[in-house]
Short mmCIF file of C-alpha atoms and ligand atoms in Angstrom, two decimals:
data_model
loop_
_atom_site.label_atom_id
_atom_site.label_comp_id
_atom_site.label_asym_id
_atom_site.label_seq_id
_atom_site.Cartn_x
_atom_site.Cartn_y
_atom_site.Cartn_z
CA MET A 1 -114.39 -9.52 -57.67
CA LYS A 2 -116.18 -6.51 -59.47
CA TYR A 3 -119.27 -5.67 -60.93
CA SER A 4 -119.31 -4.41 -64.42
CA ASN A 5 -122.57 -3.13 -66.63
CA LYS A 6 -124.07 -5.36 -63.54
CA LYS A 7 -122.69 -8.44 -63.97
CA LEU A 8 -120.26 -9.92 -60.93
CA SER A 9 -116.71 -10.97 -62.63
CA ILE A 10 -113.69 -12.62 -60.89
CA GLU A 11 -110.63 -11.56 -62.61
CA ASN A 12 -113.03 -10.07 -65.89
CA ILE A 13 -114.80 -13.99 -66.44
CA LYS A 14 -117.74 -13.14 -65.99
CA VAL A 15 -119.79 -15.81 -63.07
CA GLN A 16 -122.62 -16.49 -65.72
CA SER A 17 -120.25 -17.36 -68.12
CA ILE A 18 -119.12 -19.50 -65.87
CA ALA A 19 -121.71 -21.57 -64.69
CA LYS A 20 -123.04 -21.93 -68.44
CA LYS A 21 -119.65 -23.87 -69.76
CA PHE A 22 -119.35 -25.98 -66.44
CA GLY A 23 -122.70 -25.72 -64.69
CA THR A 24 -123.15 -25.35 -60.71
CA PRO A 25 -122.62 -25.33 -57.66
CA ALA A 26 -118.79 -24.07 -58.56
CA TYR A 27 -115.97 -23.72 -56.69
CA CYS A 28 -114.52 -20.92 -58.73
CA TYR A 29 -110.48 -19.46 -57.44
CA SER A 30 -108.98 -16.06 -58.31
CA TYR A 31 -105.36 -16.25 -58.90
CA ASN A 32 -104.85 -12.61 -58.85
CA GLN A 33 -106.19 -12.72 -54.70
CA LEU A 34 -104.03 -16.28 -54.19
CA LYS A 35 -100.92 -14.18 -55.65
CA GLU A 36 -101.64 -10.93 -53.21
CA ASN A 37 -102.00 -12.44 -50.27
CA ILE A 38 -99.35 -14.80 -49.97
CA ASN A 39 -97.35 -11.31 -50.98
CA ASN A 40 -98.93 -9.76 -47.83
CA PHE A 41 -98.21 -12.32 -45.89
CA LYS A 42 -94.67 -12.57 -47.11
CA ARG A 43 -94.33 -8.46 -46.59
CA SER A 44 -96.32 -8.57 -43.39
CA PHE A 45 -93.23 -10.83 -41.88
CA LYS A 46 -90.29 -9.91 -43.47
CA SER A 47 -88.04 -9.01 -41.36
CA PHE A 48 -86.96 -12.23 -40.12
CA SER A 49 -87.95 -13.92 -43.33
CA PRO A 50 -89.92 -17.06 -41.95
CA LEU A 51 -90.58 -20.62 -43.73
CA ILE A 52 -93.98 -20.55 -44.99
CA CYS A 53 -96.02 -23.00 -44.45
CA PHE A 54 -99.38 -23.50 -46.27
CA ALA A 55 -101.60 -25.62 -44.25
CA ILE A 56 -103.05 -28.36 -46.87
CA LYS A 57 -106.39 -28.69 -44.72
CA SER A 58 -107.15 -25.51 -45.73
CA ASN A 59 -107.48 -26.82 -50.11
CA THR A 60 -106.38 -29.90 -51.04
CA ASN A 61 -106.53 -28.89 -54.20
CA VAL A 62 -103.03 -29.71 -56.45
CA ASN A 63 -103.43 -28.27 -58.71
CA LEU A 64 -103.85 -25.33 -56.19
CA ILE A 65 -101.33 -26.35 -54.13
CA SER A 66 -98.61 -26.53 -56.63
CA GLU A 67 -99.02 -22.45 -57.83
CA ILE A 68 -98.85 -22.07 -53.84
CA ARG A 69 -94.94 -24.25 -54.04
CA LYS A 70 -94.08 -21.37 -57.20
CA LEU A 71 -94.89 -18.53 -55.28
CA GLY A 72 -92.25 -20.46 -52.40
CA LEU A 73 -94.67 -21.99 -49.10
CA GLY A 74 -94.13 -25.34 -47.76
CA ALA A 75 -96.41 -27.06 -46.45
CA ASP A 76 -98.00 -28.31 -42.95
CA VAL A 77 -99.95 -32.29 -43.53
CA VAL A 78 -101.64 -33.66 -40.70
CA SER A 79 -103.04 -36.64 -42.28
CA MET A 80 -100.65 -38.94 -44.90
CA GLY A 81 -102.64 -38.85 -47.46
CA GLU A 82 -102.50 -35.28 -47.56
CA LEU A 83 -98.16 -34.75 -47.60
CA MET A 84 -98.83 -37.40 -50.46
CA LYS A 85 -101.06 -34.36 -51.79
CA ALA A 86 -98.35 -31.76 -50.47
CA LEU A 87 -95.49 -33.92 -52.52
CA LYS A 88 -97.52 -34.68 -55.37
CA ALA A 89 -97.43 -31.10 -55.52
CA GLY A 90 -93.95 -30.83 -56.18
CA ILE A 91 -93.37 -29.01 -52.56
CA LYS A 92 -89.17 -29.96 -50.99
CA PRO A 93 -89.40 -32.56 -47.90
CA ASN A 94 -87.85 -30.13 -45.89
CA LYS A 95 -90.33 -27.16 -46.73
CA ILE A 96 -92.63 -29.91 -44.48
CA VAL A 97 -94.23 -29.97 -41.54
CA PHE A 98 -96.18 -32.84 -40.53
CA SER A 99 -98.82 -32.09 -37.36
CA GLY A 100 -102.09 -33.91 -35.70
CA VAL A 101 -103.00 -36.22 -32.42
CA GLY A 102 -102.37 -39.24 -33.86
CA LYS A 103 -100.00 -39.71 -36.30
CA THR A 104 -100.56 -43.72 -36.69
CA VAL A 105 -97.37 -46.28 -37.41
CA GLU A 106 -98.01 -45.72 -41.51
CA GLU A 107 -98.07 -42.50 -41.31
CA ILE A 108 -94.44 -41.49 -39.03
CA LYS A 109 -92.55 -44.55 -41.22
CA TYR A 110 -93.82 -42.65 -44.41
CA ALA A 111 -92.44 -38.90 -43.04
CA ILE A 112 -89.23 -41.13 -42.42
CA ASN A 113 -88.65 -42.39 -45.78
CA LYS A 114 -89.69 -38.88 -47.04
CA LYS A 115 -87.40 -37.16 -44.52
CA ILE A 116 -89.77 -34.44 -43.77
CA LEU A 117 -88.34 -30.81 -42.15
CA LEU A 118 -90.54 -31.76 -38.93
CA ILE A 119 -92.74 -34.65 -37.02
CA ASN A 120 -94.26 -31.85 -34.90
CA ALA A 121 -95.23 -35.14 -31.83
CA GLU A 122 -98.65 -34.30 -29.57
CA SER A 123 -97.39 -36.49 -26.42
CA LYS A 124 -94.86 -38.77 -24.96
CA SER A 125 -96.12 -41.49 -26.68
CA GLU A 126 -95.97 -40.48 -29.86
CA ILE A 127 -92.46 -39.57 -28.99
CA PHE A 128 -92.10 -42.76 -28.52
CA GLU A 129 -93.46 -44.17 -31.22
CA ILE A 130 -90.99 -41.98 -33.41
CA GLU A 131 -88.63 -43.44 -31.90
CA ARG A 132 -89.06 -46.69 -31.82
CA ILE A 133 -89.45 -46.53 -35.51
CA ALA A 134 -86.86 -44.23 -36.39
CA LYS A 135 -84.08 -47.35 -33.97
CA ILE A 136 -85.15 -50.13 -36.35
CA ASN A 137 -84.55 -47.59 -39.15
CA LYS A 138 -81.21 -46.34 -38.15
CA LYS A 139 -82.42 -43.08 -38.66
CA SER A 140 -82.24 -39.70 -36.32
CA VAL A 141 -85.70 -37.97 -36.88
CA ASN A 142 -85.82 -34.02 -36.91
CA VAL A 143 -88.95 -33.24 -34.39
CA GLY A 144 -91.05 -30.52 -32.86
CA VAL A 145 -92.73 -30.81 -29.98
CA ARG A 146 -96.52 -28.92 -29.88
CA LEU A 147 -96.85 -27.40 -26.26
CA ASN A 148 -100.59 -26.59 -25.38
CA PRO A 149 -100.43 -23.40 -23.84
CA ASN A 150 -103.61 -22.71 -21.84
CA VAL A 151 -104.12 -19.71 -24.32
CA ASP A 152 -107.60 -18.45 -25.61
CA ALA A 153 -107.66 -18.41 -29.03
CA LYS A 154 -110.80 -15.59 -28.81
CA THR A 155 -112.60 -17.31 -31.93
CA LEU A 156 -115.20 -20.42 -31.39
CA SER A 157 -115.58 -22.94 -28.95
CA GLN A 158 -115.50 -25.36 -32.12
CA ILE A 159 -111.97 -24.33 -33.57
CA SER A 160 -109.99 -23.15 -30.26
CA THR A 161 -107.09 -25.32 -29.72
CA GLY A 162 -104.94 -23.99 -27.29
CA LYS A 163 -106.79 -24.05 -23.67
CA LYS A 164 -106.09 -26.81 -21.80
CA GLU A 165 -109.39 -28.47 -21.72
CA ASN A 166 -108.19 -29.21 -25.35
CA LYS A 167 -106.39 -32.70 -27.13
CA PHE A 168 -103.79 -30.74 -28.59
CA GLY A 169 -100.14 -30.51 -27.50
CA VAL A 170 -98.60 -31.52 -24.52
CA SER A 171 -98.48 -29.34 -21.02
CA GLU A 172 -96.21 -27.36 -19.42
CA LYS A 173 -95.05 -30.27 -17.70
CA ASP A 174 -94.93 -33.40 -19.83
CA PHE A 175 -92.72 -30.78 -22.38
CA LEU A 176 -90.41 -29.62 -19.63
CA GLU A 177 -89.57 -33.80 -19.10
CA LEU A 178 -89.66 -34.86 -23.13
CA VAL A 179 -86.67 -31.99 -23.09
CA LYS A 180 -84.65 -34.05 -21.22
CA TYR A 181 -85.42 -36.53 -21.94
CA ILE A 182 -85.61 -36.09 -26.01
CA ASN A 183 -81.80 -34.31 -25.54
CA LYS A 184 -80.37 -37.77 -23.82
CA SER A 185 -82.72 -40.09 -27.56
CA LYS A 186 -79.55 -41.32 -30.00
CA PHE A 187 -82.85 -41.33 -32.45
CA VAL A 188 -84.72 -38.19 -32.07
CA ASN A 189 -83.79 -34.88 -32.23
CA LEU A 190 -85.70 -32.12 -30.74
CA LYS A 191 -85.25 -28.92 -33.31
CA CYS A 192 -88.95 -26.93 -33.25
CA LEU A 193 -91.77 -26.06 -30.17
CA SER A 194 -94.56 -25.69 -32.02
CA VAL A 195 -97.92 -24.56 -31.48
CA HIS A 196 -100.60 -23.55 -32.86
CA ILE A 197 -103.71 -21.94 -30.83
CA GLY A 198 -106.69 -21.61 -32.75
CA SER A 199 -108.60 -20.38 -35.86
CA GLN A 200 -110.60 -17.28 -37.37
CA ILE A 201 -108.53 -15.08 -34.31
CA LEU A 202 -108.46 -11.24 -35.23
CA ASP A 203 -107.19 -10.14 -32.18
CA VAL A 204 -102.91 -10.21 -31.85
CA LYS A 205 -103.82 -10.15 -28.32
CA PRO A 206 -104.27 -13.86 -27.89
CA TYR A 207 -101.38 -14.32 -30.00
CA GLU A 208 -98.35 -11.67 -27.54
CA ASN A 209 -100.45 -13.92 -24.86
CA MET A 210 -98.98 -17.22 -26.05
CA LEU A 211 -95.52 -15.83 -27.10
CA LYS A 212 -95.47 -15.06 -23.37
CA ALA A 213 -96.09 -18.40 -22.97
CA LEU A 214 -94.10 -19.97 -25.19
CA ASP A 215 -91.03 -17.18 -23.67
CA LYS A 216 -91.22 -18.49 -20.15
CA ILE A 217 -91.39 -22.33 -21.50
CA ILE A 218 -87.93 -21.84 -23.36
CA LYS A 219 -86.57 -20.86 -20.35
CA LYS A 220 -87.24 -22.92 -18.45
CA THR A 221 -86.10 -25.50 -21.04
CA ASN A 222 -82.57 -23.98 -20.80
CA HIS A 223 -82.48 -25.34 -24.95
CA SER A 224 -82.43 -24.02 -27.85
CA PHE A 225 -84.98 -24.45 -30.08
CA GLU A 226 -84.47 -24.13 -34.28
CA TYR A 227 -87.44 -23.54 -34.82
CA ILE A 228 -90.45 -21.82 -33.47
CA ASP A 229 -93.83 -22.84 -35.13
CA LEU A 230 -96.06 -20.43 -34.30
CA GLY A 231 -98.72 -22.57 -35.83
CA GLY A 232 -101.54 -20.48 -38.26
CA GLY A 233 -104.94 -19.23 -37.09
CA MET A 234 -104.93 -16.04 -38.83
CA GLY A 235 -108.41 -14.76 -39.50
CA ILE A 236 -109.99 -12.67 -42.46
CA ASP A 237 -112.72 -10.76 -43.49
CA TYR A 238 -116.00 -12.21 -43.73
CA ARG A 239 -118.14 -9.81 -42.73
CA ASN A 240 -116.85 -7.57 -45.32
CA ASN A 241 -116.37 -4.69 -41.86
CA LYS A 242 -112.63 -4.67 -42.70
CA LYS A 243 -111.93 -6.13 -39.46
CA VAL A 244 -109.01 -8.25 -40.24
CA LEU A 245 -106.43 -10.19 -38.23
CA ASN A 246 -103.17 -6.81 -38.24
CA LEU A 247 -99.64 -9.00 -39.38
CA LYS A 248 -98.21 -6.00 -39.32
CA LYS A 249 -98.86 -5.56 -35.37
CA TYR A 250 -98.39 -10.17 -34.62
CA SER A 251 -95.86 -8.75 -36.81
CA LEU A 252 -93.86 -6.84 -33.80
CA SER A 253 -93.93 -8.70 -30.68
CA ILE A 254 -92.96 -11.88 -32.46
CA LYS A 255 -89.03 -9.94 -33.72
CA LYS A 256 -89.42 -8.90 -30.08
CA PHE A 257 -89.47 -12.52 -28.52
CA LEU A 258 -86.82 -12.96 -31.02
CA LYS A 259 -84.98 -10.91 -29.22
CA ASN A 260 -84.61 -13.17 -26.41
CA ASN A 261 -85.25 -16.64 -28.74
CA ASN A 262 -82.82 -16.48 -31.45
CA SER A 263 -84.74 -19.36 -33.87
CA LYS A 264 -86.23 -19.78 -37.37
CA ILE A 265 -90.11 -18.95 -37.15
CA ILE A 266 -92.33 -21.55 -39.25
CA PHE A 267 -96.04 -20.27 -39.56
CA GLU A 268 -99.03 -22.57 -40.86
CA PRO A 269 -101.77 -20.91 -42.79
CA GLY A 270 -104.05 -21.88 -44.58
CA ARG A 271 -106.99 -19.49 -44.35
CA SER A 272 -105.79 -16.30 -44.66
CA ILE A 273 -103.59 -17.87 -47.64
CA VAL A 274 -106.27 -19.52 -49.65
CA GLY A 275 -110.20 -18.49 -47.25
CA ASN A 276 -111.23 -15.34 -49.93
CA THR A 277 -109.54 -16.64 -53.42
CA GLY A 278 -112.82 -19.02 -53.32
CA ILE A 279 -116.72 -18.00 -54.84
CA LEU A 280 -118.55 -20.69 -54.74
CA VAL A 281 -121.33 -20.10 -57.72
CA SER A 282 -124.74 -21.85 -57.43
CA LYS A 283 -128.20 -21.44 -59.18
CA VAL A 284 -131.60 -20.83 -57.90
CA THR A 285 -133.53 -23.62 -58.10
CA TYR A 286 -136.78 -22.78 -56.59
CA ILE A 287 -138.17 -19.48 -54.36
CA LYS A 288 -140.48 -20.87 -51.89
CA GLU A 289 -143.24 -18.22 -50.21
CA GLY A 290 -143.29 -18.20 -46.90
CA HIS A 291 -145.84 -15.81 -44.34
CA LYS A 292 -142.93 -14.02 -43.94
CA LYS A 293 -140.18 -14.93 -45.42
CA ASN A 294 -139.35 -16.08 -48.52
CA PHE A 295 -136.97 -19.57 -48.88
CA ILE A 296 -134.56 -19.98 -51.49
CA ILE A 297 -133.69 -23.52 -52.53
CA LEU A 298 -130.41 -23.49 -53.97
CA ASP A 299 -128.58 -26.42 -55.63
CA VAL A 300 -125.69 -26.04 -53.14
CA ALA A 301 -125.76 -27.27 -49.62
CA MET A 302 -124.11 -28.04 -46.85
CA ASN A 303 -122.22 -31.47 -48.34
CA ASP A 304 -120.49 -28.82 -50.70
CA LEU A 305 -120.38 -26.01 -48.47
CA MET A 306 -120.01 -27.62 -44.30
CA ARG A 307 -118.37 -24.25 -42.64
CA PRO A 308 -122.37 -22.79 -41.78
CA ALA A 309 -124.29 -25.86 -40.88
CA LEU A 310 -121.52 -26.89 -37.97
CA TYR A 311 -119.88 -22.93 -37.49
CA ASN A 312 -123.37 -21.42 -37.67
CA SER A 313 -119.86 -19.88 -40.00
CA ILE A 314 -121.24 -16.32 -42.17
CA HIS A 315 -120.91 -16.55 -46.12
CA ARG A 316 -122.05 -13.79 -47.78
CA ILE A 317 -124.20 -13.97 -50.88
CA LEU A 318 -123.94 -11.60 -54.04
CA PRO A 319 -126.50 -11.99 -56.93
CA ALA A 320 -124.51 -12.63 -59.91
CA THR A 321 -126.58 -9.86 -61.55
CA LYS A 322 -127.09 -6.77 -60.29
CA SER A 323 -130.57 -4.90 -59.64
CA ARG A 324 -131.85 -2.43 -58.51
CA LYS A 325 -135.59 -4.25 -57.27
CA ILE A 326 -135.39 -4.91 -53.63
CA SER A 327 -137.54 -7.81 -51.55
CA ASN A 328 -139.52 -6.03 -48.44
CA LYS A 329 -139.18 -9.95 -47.53
CA THR A 330 -136.21 -11.44 -46.25
CA TYR A 331 -134.53 -13.99 -48.31
CA GLU A 332 -133.84 -17.62 -46.18
CA PHE A 333 -131.28 -19.24 -48.72
CA VAL A 334 -131.30 -23.34 -47.99
CA GLY A 335 -129.59 -26.09 -49.99
CA PRO A 336 -132.50 -28.89 -50.91
CA ILE A 337 -130.70 -30.84 -48.27
CA CYS A 338 -132.90 -33.12 -45.50
CA GLU A 339 -131.86 -30.96 -42.82
CA SER A 340 -132.77 -27.98 -40.96
CA THR A 341 -128.83 -27.65 -39.96
CA ASP A 342 -128.98 -26.95 -44.53
CA LYS A 343 -128.83 -23.71 -44.98
CA PHE A 344 -126.30 -20.18 -45.55
CA LEU A 345 -127.72 -16.71 -44.44
CA THR A 346 -130.88 -14.86 -43.69
CA ILE A 347 -130.96 -11.80 -45.58
CA LYS A 348 -133.38 -8.93 -45.63
CA ASN A 349 -133.65 -6.76 -48.07
CA PHE A 350 -132.23 -8.35 -51.04
CA GLN A 351 -132.79 -7.99 -54.40
CA LYS A 352 -135.20 -9.32 -55.86
CA LEU A 353 -134.67 -12.97 -57.03
CA ASP A 354 -135.46 -14.98 -59.92
CA GLU A 355 -135.79 -19.24 -59.83
CA LYS A 356 -132.95 -19.59 -62.25
CA ASP A 357 -131.25 -16.43 -61.39
CA LEU A 358 -126.81 -17.14 -59.93
CA ILE A 359 -126.12 -16.37 -56.46
CA VAL A 360 -122.00 -16.57 -55.60
CA ILE A 361 -121.02 -17.47 -51.91
CA CYS A 362 -118.06 -15.34 -50.88
CA ASP A 363 -115.04 -16.49 -49.58
CA VAL A 364 -114.80 -20.61 -49.41
CA GLY A 365 -111.43 -20.59 -50.44
CA ALA A 366 -110.82 -22.13 -46.98
CA TYR A 367 -112.52 -25.35 -45.79
CA GLY A 368 -114.30 -25.21 -48.66
CA ILE A 369 -114.43 -28.00 -51.12
CA SER A 370 -111.73 -29.62 -48.07
CA LEU A 371 -114.68 -30.00 -46.01
CA SER A 372 -117.13 -31.11 -48.54
CA SER A 373 -118.43 -34.83 -48.93
CA ASN A 374 -121.32 -37.23 -50.46
CA TYR A 375 -123.75 -36.74 -48.56
CA ASN A 376 -127.23 -37.31 -50.27
CA VAL A 377 -124.94 -39.40 -53.07
CA ARG A 378 -124.41 -35.52 -54.78
CA PRO A 379 -121.48 -35.59 -56.90
CA LYS A 380 -118.94 -32.95 -55.52
CA PRO A 381 -118.64 -29.60 -57.27
CA ILE A 382 -116.44 -28.62 -60.35
CA GLU A 383 -113.26 -26.57 -58.90
CA ILE A 384 -111.86 -23.76 -61.60
CA LEU A 385 -109.04 -21.32 -61.53
CA ILE A 386 -109.18 -18.41 -63.44
CA LYS A 387 -104.89 -17.29 -64.20
CA ASN A 388 -104.19 -14.93 -65.92
CA SER A 389 -107.81 -14.35 -67.40
CA LYS A 390 -108.50 -18.19 -68.35
CA ILE A 391 -109.93 -20.21 -67.13
CA ASN A 392 -108.84 -23.99 -65.57
CA VAL A 393 -110.41 -26.75 -64.27
CA ILE A 394 -108.91 -27.96 -61.28
CA ASN A 395 -110.91 -30.32 -60.72
CA LYS A 396 -113.46 -32.44 -61.84
CA ARG A 397 -116.96 -31.87 -61.61
CA GLN A 398 -117.35 -35.92 -59.43
CA LYS A 399 -119.74 -37.95 -61.64
CA LEU A 400 -122.41 -39.95 -60.63
CA VAL A 401 -120.86 -43.24 -61.95
CA ASP A 402 -118.37 -42.67 -59.72
CA LEU A 403 -120.26 -42.04 -56.47
CA ILE A 404 -122.69 -45.56 -56.89
N1 LIG B 501 -101.83 -25.41 -38.00
C1 LIG B 501 -102.31 -26.82 -37.24
C2 LIG B 501 -101.49 -27.66 -36.47
C3 LIG B 501 -104.50 -26.39 -37.60
O1 LIG B 501 -104.54 -27.20 -36.37
C4 LIG B 501 -103.92 -25.72 -38.10
C5 LIG B 501 -105.83 -25.39 -38.74
C6 LIG B 501 -103.82 -24.61 -39.12
C7 LIG B 501 -101.88 -25.18 -39.19
C8 LIG B 501 -103.94 -23.88 -39.44
O2 LIG B 501 -105.08 -23.01 -39.52
P1 LIG B 501 -105.41 -21.73 -40.33
O3 LIG B 501 -104.71 -20.28 -41.03
O4 LIG B 501 -106.31 -21.99 -41.31
O5 LIG B 501 -106.47 -21.15 -40.08
N2 LIG B 501 -112.41 -25.89 -39.99
C9 LIG B 501 -112.34 -24.94 -39.95
C10 LIG B 501 -111.19 -24.54 -39.36
C11 LIG B 501 -110.62 -25.55 -38.45
C12 LIG B 501 -108.98 -25.18 -38.51
C13 LIG B 501 -108.07 -26.74 -38.31
N3 LIG B 501 -107.02 -26.76 -37.71
C14 LIG B 501 -113.05 -23.93 -40.08
O6 LIG B 501 -113.69 -24.18 -41.66
O7 LIG B 501 -113.09 -22.70 -39.68
#
């Protein structure tokens, strides 16, 4: 994204012309940024060539997933719907892993039939269920077991998953028992140890603690794991203050870990692949002057982008056309929904805005459209991918008739 002649553009396409042609709100993704993120991710870990499984939950647009597949990634899925989307996008089953604490019988059957690489189980009961289904179908199924390493990811509590009070994975005790159990089973093969400690992690220390915990438990099992699935969670620079997870440093810790453990590494990144590829273009509907601040009422709302309402997350806001006139009031950017959490950001000294002006909300490629809903009977926004300076509509704006 850059300004030229005061106009904001994404891969040389002006935000203004996108809004004029397709209306607002509009999700708009940059292919170049996507490619750069994937290349950067691969480069950072190239010394041990991991299998990179894109976490579909972060962005479930089939066209975008298909581009991600062409750039060499597999998929991490957490439901039958996500698995179907990954397959529809052309991802080969041998590059798909299935995570999640509550896989149903239907989901397990479907995953077994599709012969995906791994079902990563998260409880004893799930292993027994997979074994039961495999036995009926006279199949031998490759599984992973997700360990809860009791590590603090030092991220928001709502997206922290690796502490013992979290519902994810199994305890060390259960893990050790499961290794023994699966090793005696004819219908399940223990191929993988998986782990995922949380999301938007900016410091490498929690990952180092996680690797230490893994090292310790692997020694206790005496089992040789073909795969170690380290999950995702790599944080991105939402605040534009250059604070991102140091992938190189993380890579060095993994290399050290691999000296004792001869396994193939799997990653499940979502946010770090798509987070900064997307913007949300919106129009100012009204400006309401208050005593101390102005409310900028946008045509985008918490149903389109949940992250600020759900986690108080920061997403930068930029004007589509730059001006030098600065407002001395504080702006509160809000949506039209009748809830006080329907607000995006409060900004001091923003440039003066008028009704019908365009703004963009930044870094919405991950957990943007995938967390959106039809609350207040609001149709979901259009999704656009800019690739080679061409605009591709990769999902149409929902129509009201489909909702009513
Ligand atoms: N693998 C597993 C098992 C996961 O649960 C997740 C995310 C990922 C991989 C991908 O994590 P990432 O690389 O994207 O951090 N809605 C929240 C984030 C929830 C993440 C849930 N699990 C947000 O908007 O911040």
